[in-house]
Structures are given as structure tokens and as C-alpha cells.
XYZ file of C-alpha atoms in Angstrom:
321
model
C 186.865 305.366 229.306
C 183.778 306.815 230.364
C 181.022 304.636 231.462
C 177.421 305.615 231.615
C 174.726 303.202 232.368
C 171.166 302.902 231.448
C 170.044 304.067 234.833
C 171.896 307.020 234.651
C 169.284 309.922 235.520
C 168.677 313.514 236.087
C 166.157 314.436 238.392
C 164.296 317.783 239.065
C 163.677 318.594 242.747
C 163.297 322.231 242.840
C 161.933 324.758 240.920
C 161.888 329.230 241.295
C 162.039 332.265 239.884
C 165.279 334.716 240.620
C 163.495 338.591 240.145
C 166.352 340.842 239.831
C 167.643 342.436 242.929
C 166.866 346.306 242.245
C 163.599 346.913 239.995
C 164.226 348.111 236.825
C 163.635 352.006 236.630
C 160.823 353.487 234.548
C 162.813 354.928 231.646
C 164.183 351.370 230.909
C 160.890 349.454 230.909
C 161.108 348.654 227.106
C 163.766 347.355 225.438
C 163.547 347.781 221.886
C 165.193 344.996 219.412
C 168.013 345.927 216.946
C 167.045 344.858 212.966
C 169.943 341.892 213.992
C 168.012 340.892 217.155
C 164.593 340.995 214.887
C 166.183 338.278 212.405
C 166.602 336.094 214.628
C 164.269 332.975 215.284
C 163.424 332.472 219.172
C 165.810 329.557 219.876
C 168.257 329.552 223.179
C 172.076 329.785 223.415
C 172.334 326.670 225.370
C 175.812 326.462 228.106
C 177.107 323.276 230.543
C 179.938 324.614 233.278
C 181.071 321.885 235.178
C 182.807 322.269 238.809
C 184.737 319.642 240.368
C 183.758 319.186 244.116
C 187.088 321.004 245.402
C 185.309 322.982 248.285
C 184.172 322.873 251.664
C 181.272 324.784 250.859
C 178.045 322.447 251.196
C 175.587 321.878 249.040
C 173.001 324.778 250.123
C 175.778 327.132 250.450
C 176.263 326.699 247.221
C 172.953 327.093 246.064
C 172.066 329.963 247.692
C 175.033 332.130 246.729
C 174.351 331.203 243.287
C 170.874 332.310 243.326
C 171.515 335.496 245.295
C 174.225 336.412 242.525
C 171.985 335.767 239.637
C 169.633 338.295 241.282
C 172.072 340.834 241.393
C 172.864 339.945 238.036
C 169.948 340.097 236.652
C 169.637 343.674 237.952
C 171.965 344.818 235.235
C 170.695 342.370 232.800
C 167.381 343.698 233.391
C 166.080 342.792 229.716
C 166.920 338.867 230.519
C 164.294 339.266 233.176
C 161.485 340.559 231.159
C 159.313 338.581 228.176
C 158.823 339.423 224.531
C 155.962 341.303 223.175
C 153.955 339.412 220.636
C 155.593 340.587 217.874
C 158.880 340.121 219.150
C 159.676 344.228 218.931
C 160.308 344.989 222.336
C 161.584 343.402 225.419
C 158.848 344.441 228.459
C 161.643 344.892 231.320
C 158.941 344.289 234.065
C 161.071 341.786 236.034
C 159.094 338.706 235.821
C 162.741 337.070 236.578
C 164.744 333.983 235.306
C 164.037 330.646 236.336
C 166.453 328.425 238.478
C 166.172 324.519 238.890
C 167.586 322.531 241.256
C 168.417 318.685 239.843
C 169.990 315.385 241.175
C 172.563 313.295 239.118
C 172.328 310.041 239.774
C 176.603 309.312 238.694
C 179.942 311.463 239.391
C 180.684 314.016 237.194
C 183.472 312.303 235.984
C 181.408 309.633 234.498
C 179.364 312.909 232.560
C 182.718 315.139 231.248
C 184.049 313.915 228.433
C 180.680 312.078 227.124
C 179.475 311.582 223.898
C 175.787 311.165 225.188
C 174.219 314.048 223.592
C 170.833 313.519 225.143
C 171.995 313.067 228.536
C 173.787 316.322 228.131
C 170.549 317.709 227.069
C 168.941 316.185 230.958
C 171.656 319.022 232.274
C 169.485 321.922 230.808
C 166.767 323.860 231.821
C 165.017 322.858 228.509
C 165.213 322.164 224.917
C 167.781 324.753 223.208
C 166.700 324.233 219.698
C 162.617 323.779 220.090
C 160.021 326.557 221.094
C 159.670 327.958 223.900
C 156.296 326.137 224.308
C 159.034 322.369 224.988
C 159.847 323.512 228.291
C 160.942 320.482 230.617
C 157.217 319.489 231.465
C 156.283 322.481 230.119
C 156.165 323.689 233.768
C 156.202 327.659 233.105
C 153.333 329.770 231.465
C 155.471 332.347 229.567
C 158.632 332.695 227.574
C 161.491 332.966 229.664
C 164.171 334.528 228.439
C 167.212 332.804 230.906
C 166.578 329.901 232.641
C 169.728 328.117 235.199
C 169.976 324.370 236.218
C 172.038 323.746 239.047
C 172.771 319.919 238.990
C 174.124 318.160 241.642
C 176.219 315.003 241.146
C 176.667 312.327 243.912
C 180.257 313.132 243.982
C 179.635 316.790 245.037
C 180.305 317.980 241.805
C 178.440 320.939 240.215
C 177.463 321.200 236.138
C 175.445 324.786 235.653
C 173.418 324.354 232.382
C 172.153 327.953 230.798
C 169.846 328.258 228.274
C 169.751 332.076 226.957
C 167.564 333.308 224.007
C 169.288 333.843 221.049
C 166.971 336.803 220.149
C 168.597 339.154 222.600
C 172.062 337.598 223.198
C 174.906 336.010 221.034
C 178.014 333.602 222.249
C 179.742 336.698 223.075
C 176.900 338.358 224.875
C 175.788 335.209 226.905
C 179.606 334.823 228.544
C 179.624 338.209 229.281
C 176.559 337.684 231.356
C 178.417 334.299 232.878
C 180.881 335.924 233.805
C 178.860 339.029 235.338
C 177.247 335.933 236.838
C 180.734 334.269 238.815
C 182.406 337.311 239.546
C 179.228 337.967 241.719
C 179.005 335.050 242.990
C 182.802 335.047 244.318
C 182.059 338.149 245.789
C 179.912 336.909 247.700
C 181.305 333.168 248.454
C 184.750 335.033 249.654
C 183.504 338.593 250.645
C 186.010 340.258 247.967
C 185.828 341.520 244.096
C 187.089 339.324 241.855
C 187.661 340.337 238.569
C 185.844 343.646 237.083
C 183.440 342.995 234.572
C 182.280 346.257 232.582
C 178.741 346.513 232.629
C 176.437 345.494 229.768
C 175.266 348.148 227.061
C 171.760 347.960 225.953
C 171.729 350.376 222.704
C 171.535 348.101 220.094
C 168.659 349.547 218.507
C 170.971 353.124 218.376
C 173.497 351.229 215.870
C 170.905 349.039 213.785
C 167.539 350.595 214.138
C 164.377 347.887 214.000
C 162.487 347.494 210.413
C 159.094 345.808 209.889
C 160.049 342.295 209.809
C 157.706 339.226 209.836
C 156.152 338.125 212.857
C 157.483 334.834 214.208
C 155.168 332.338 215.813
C 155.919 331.312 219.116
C 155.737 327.396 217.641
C 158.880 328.099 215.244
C 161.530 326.617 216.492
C 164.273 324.031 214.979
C 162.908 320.290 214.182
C 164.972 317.775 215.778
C 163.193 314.859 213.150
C 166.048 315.052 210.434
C 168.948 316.183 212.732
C 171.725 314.512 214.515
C 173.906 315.825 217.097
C 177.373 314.568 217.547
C 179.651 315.674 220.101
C 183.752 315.258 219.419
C 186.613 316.123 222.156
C 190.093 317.466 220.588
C 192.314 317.438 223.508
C 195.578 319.843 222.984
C 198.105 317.778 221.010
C 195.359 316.633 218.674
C 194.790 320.638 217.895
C 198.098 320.962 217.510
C 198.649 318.268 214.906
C 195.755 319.547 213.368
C 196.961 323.112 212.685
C 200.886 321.776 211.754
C 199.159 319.750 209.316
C 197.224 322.102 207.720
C 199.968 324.912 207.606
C 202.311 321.987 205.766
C 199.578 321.669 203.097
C 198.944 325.345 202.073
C 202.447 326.257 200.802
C 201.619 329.202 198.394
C 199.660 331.574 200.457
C 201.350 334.753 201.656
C 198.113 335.376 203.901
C 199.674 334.673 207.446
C 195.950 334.166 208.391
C 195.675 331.424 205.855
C 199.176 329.917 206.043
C 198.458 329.370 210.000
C 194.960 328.212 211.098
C 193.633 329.074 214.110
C 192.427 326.259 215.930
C 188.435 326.733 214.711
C 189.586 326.652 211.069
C 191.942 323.490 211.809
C 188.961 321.604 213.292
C 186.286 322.953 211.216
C 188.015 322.017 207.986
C 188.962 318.776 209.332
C 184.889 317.982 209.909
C 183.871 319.537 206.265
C 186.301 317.482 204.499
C 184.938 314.366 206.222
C 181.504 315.360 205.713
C 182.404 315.946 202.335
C 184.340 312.687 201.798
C 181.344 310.863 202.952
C 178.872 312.519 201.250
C 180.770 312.270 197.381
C 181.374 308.141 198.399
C 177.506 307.838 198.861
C 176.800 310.001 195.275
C 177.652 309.984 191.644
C 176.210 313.492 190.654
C 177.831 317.024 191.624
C 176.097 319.351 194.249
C 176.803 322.214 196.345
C 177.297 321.701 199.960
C 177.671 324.924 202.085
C 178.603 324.674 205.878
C 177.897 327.886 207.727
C 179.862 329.753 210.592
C 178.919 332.247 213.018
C 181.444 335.276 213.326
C 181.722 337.914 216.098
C 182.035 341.198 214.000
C 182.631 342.893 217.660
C 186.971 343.432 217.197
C 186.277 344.718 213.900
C 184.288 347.743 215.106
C 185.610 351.110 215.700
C 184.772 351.431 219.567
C 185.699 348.822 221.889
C 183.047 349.571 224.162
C 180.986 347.054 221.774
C 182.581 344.137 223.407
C 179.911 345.427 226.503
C 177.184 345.631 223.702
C 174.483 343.177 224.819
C 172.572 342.206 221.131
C 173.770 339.411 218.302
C 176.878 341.006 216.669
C 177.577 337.799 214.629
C 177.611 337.842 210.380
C 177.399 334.620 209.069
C 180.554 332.888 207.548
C 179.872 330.099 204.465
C 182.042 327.055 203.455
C 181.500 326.112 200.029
């Protein structure tokens, strides 16, 4: 069981900004926004990577081969290093740089993996995910940054690397691309070798869906936290796998292979609908629609593979009814 105490804390003891390594050319000084980037409200993907303490590297090592990398990195992902325009057109590539804290964990990461604690989780991010940009921790930076690291360090040695990555430029697919553009470099340079090629990032999303005139979007817009809650469940492998026999034994008179065996997102996400559902009709008498809604990555169902590189939101969005 994990245990975590009242006095369980995250504290911030450093704070920089990581310019890209090369300056971004001229030609690529403005990055225009696709229509699909436009839509988009200016929210951040938020990540947590946790690393057991298996290493003899120490502590600044560590840090500083980290924040080397994500220079480098942020050389090809020049846009992540530049800040929106007003109107939220165009990305000014003028490598004003990502922000990296440092933080102290006052527990082992084994006391923090596997938690339900939801706003302790949060304490592992740069900053608020699902607020403005405005809700910064302490509101400690003057302009809207676009990818922000925290390294936190956990009195066991362990390591947890929160992200936070806007959503207006990036989807799930695009923000691990840039992870892993992020740990391949950073193995290079821990071990002095290549690890595993990772192609490098497209920015052309305006070429396949050309900006309209959209709405301007107010730097305050962001999504309340007032009437949400935030639950966090952990499916280990056999509970998956139950799932998924389970719902392949119910739907006998499909001939839609896709249908007759879930993958394991549509074994747990119909597993949470029904429940929400269940609950919802035992609290009401009257009939109403409920619609859950699912992000898709339309990338495998293009024509050229080469948009799996394509750094924009390629995601439609998928309704349950």
C-alpha cells in the first residue's frame, strides 16, 4: 500500500531558462498555426516520467545532461522555444527558451508511483495543465511559455520529469516525439553513443490545413477546476486482460474483428462509461443524453507516413453516446 503523509512536500529550489543550442535561422522565425492548431484553447499537455535511482550518476550529473539535451532539443523544436502572438496566429521562433525547475521531494518515489493523490501529482509539474497560462507556480515568469521541465528529486535518488507542453502547437503524439528527441539526446550524451534515431520533427502544418480567421482567445481562458474532479485509476496487466476477455465474451454477433476484440483503451474506457452511466441513471428518474468524448490520432490513417514526424494536433474527436 502506498503511504503518503500530510507532510509530504515538493519544494522548488531552482529556477532557468534552456535557449536552444543553435539560433533559429531567419527564414524560420514565424511559425504559422494550422486551422487545427487555431481551434485549440491554450491549455498544456501535461507528462510525469519517473526513474528509479539505478545509476551511479549523481545528482548534478544528472541535471546538467538533462538541461544540455533539452537545449539541443530545443534547437529542432525551435517553435517550443518561441511565444504566441496575440492573436494566437503565429509562433515568433525568437528563442526566448523553455523553462527548467529544479524541485525537492520530501518521500521516495516509491511512496509517489502508484498514488491516487491527484494534487500531489500536480506539485510534480511545472504548473497548472488545465488553467491559463497567467497560474504559473507563483506566477514566477512574465510570458507564455510554451514547454516548461521539472526535474524532481526524491530522497531516495529517484528522478520524476514532469512536462507541461501547450496543446496549441503539440498533441499526445507530437509531445512524445519531442520526449523522446529529448532522451535519446540525453543518452548521447550520458554514454557518449547514439541511441535510438529519432526522425526529425516537421513543421508544415499550415501546408496541409491552411489557418482561417478564427476568434481570438484571451489569454485568461483556460479550463475551471470549480466543478471538476480528477480521479486517477491503475489497471495493472491481468486486470486489462480480464477486461478485454470479458468484453469479447459479451459481443457475440459482430463480424467486425475490431469490435469483437477491444483494444485495451476501448476495454477500459467502456468499463468507466458504463459505471459513470450506472451511477448517474441510480441518482435520476428522467432520460438524458450523456456523451463521453475521445481524442483520436488520425496520423496512421494518412497517406504519407512522414506525418508521424508532423509536429501540430492531428487528433479528431471520438463521441460515446
Amino acid at each position: 500500500m502506498v503511504m503518503i503523509t500530510a507532510t509530504t512536500s515538493v519544494e522548488v529550489v531552482s529556477r532557468e531558462t534552456i535557449k536552444p543550442l543553435c539560433p533559429t535561422p531567419n527564414h524560420l522565425r514565424n511559425y504559422i498555426l494550422s486551422s487545427i492548431d487555431q481551434n485549440s484553447p491554450p491549455i498544456y499537455i501535461p507528462v510525469l516520467l519517473f526513474y528509479l535511482n539505478n545509476t551511479s550518476i549523481n545528482t548534478n550529473e544528472k541535471l546538467f545532461v538533462l538541461k544540455k539535451s533539452l537545449g539541443e532539443c530545443l534547437s529542432e523544436y525551435y517553435p517550443l522555444a518561441g511565444t504566441f502572438r496575440d492573436d494566437y496566429s503565429v509562433v515568433e521562433c525568437n528563442d526566448e527558451g523553455a523553462e527548467f525547475i529544479g524541485a525537492r521531494v520530501n518521500c521516495d518515489i516509491s511512496q509517489i508511483i502508484g498514488t491516487s493523490n491527484v494534487k500531489l501529482l500536480n506539485q510534480l509539474l511545472p504548473f497548472e495543465s488545465t488553467g491559463n497560462w497567467g497560474k504559473f507556480k507563483e506566477k514566477a515568469y512574465e510570458r507564455e511559455v510554451l514547454v516548461a521541465a521539472q526535474a524532481n528529486l526524491f530522497r531516495c535518488g529517484g528522478l520524476a520529469i514532469g512536462v507541461c507542453i501547450s496543446h496549441k502547437i503539440a498533441d499526445g503524439t507530437s509531445a512524445v516525439a519531442f520526449l523522446n528527441s529529448w532522451a535519446s539526446k540525453s543518452l548521447n550524451n550520458y554514454h557518449g553513443y547514439n541511441a535510438n534515431i529519432v526522425p526529425p520533427p516537421i513543421f508544415d502544418s499550415a501546408r496541409n490545413f491552411p489557418p482561417r480567421e478564427m476568434p481570438r482567445y484571451s489569454h485568461d481562458i483556460g479550463i475551471t477546476n470549480k466543478t471538476i474532479v480528477t480521479k486517477r485509476f491503475i489497471f495493472d496487466s491481468s486486470s486489462i486482460l480480464a477486461l478485454k476477455k470479458q468484453a469479447s465474451t459479451a459481443i457475440i454477433d459482430s463480424s467486425d474483428e475490431n469490435i469483437k476484440f477491444p483494444t485495451r483503451v476501448q476495454a477500459v474506457s467502456s468499463l468507466i462509461w458504463s459505471r459513470v452511466l450506472a451511477l448517474y441513471r441510480s441518482k435520476t428518474t428522467y432520460a438524458k443524453i450523456c456523451v463521453a468524448v475521445h481524442a483520436v490520432n488520425i496520423r496512421p490513417r494518412m497517406e504519407s507516413w512522414n506525418h508521424q514526424s508532423l509536429i501540430t494536433r492531428l487528433e479528431i474527436i471520438g463521441q460515446l453516446l
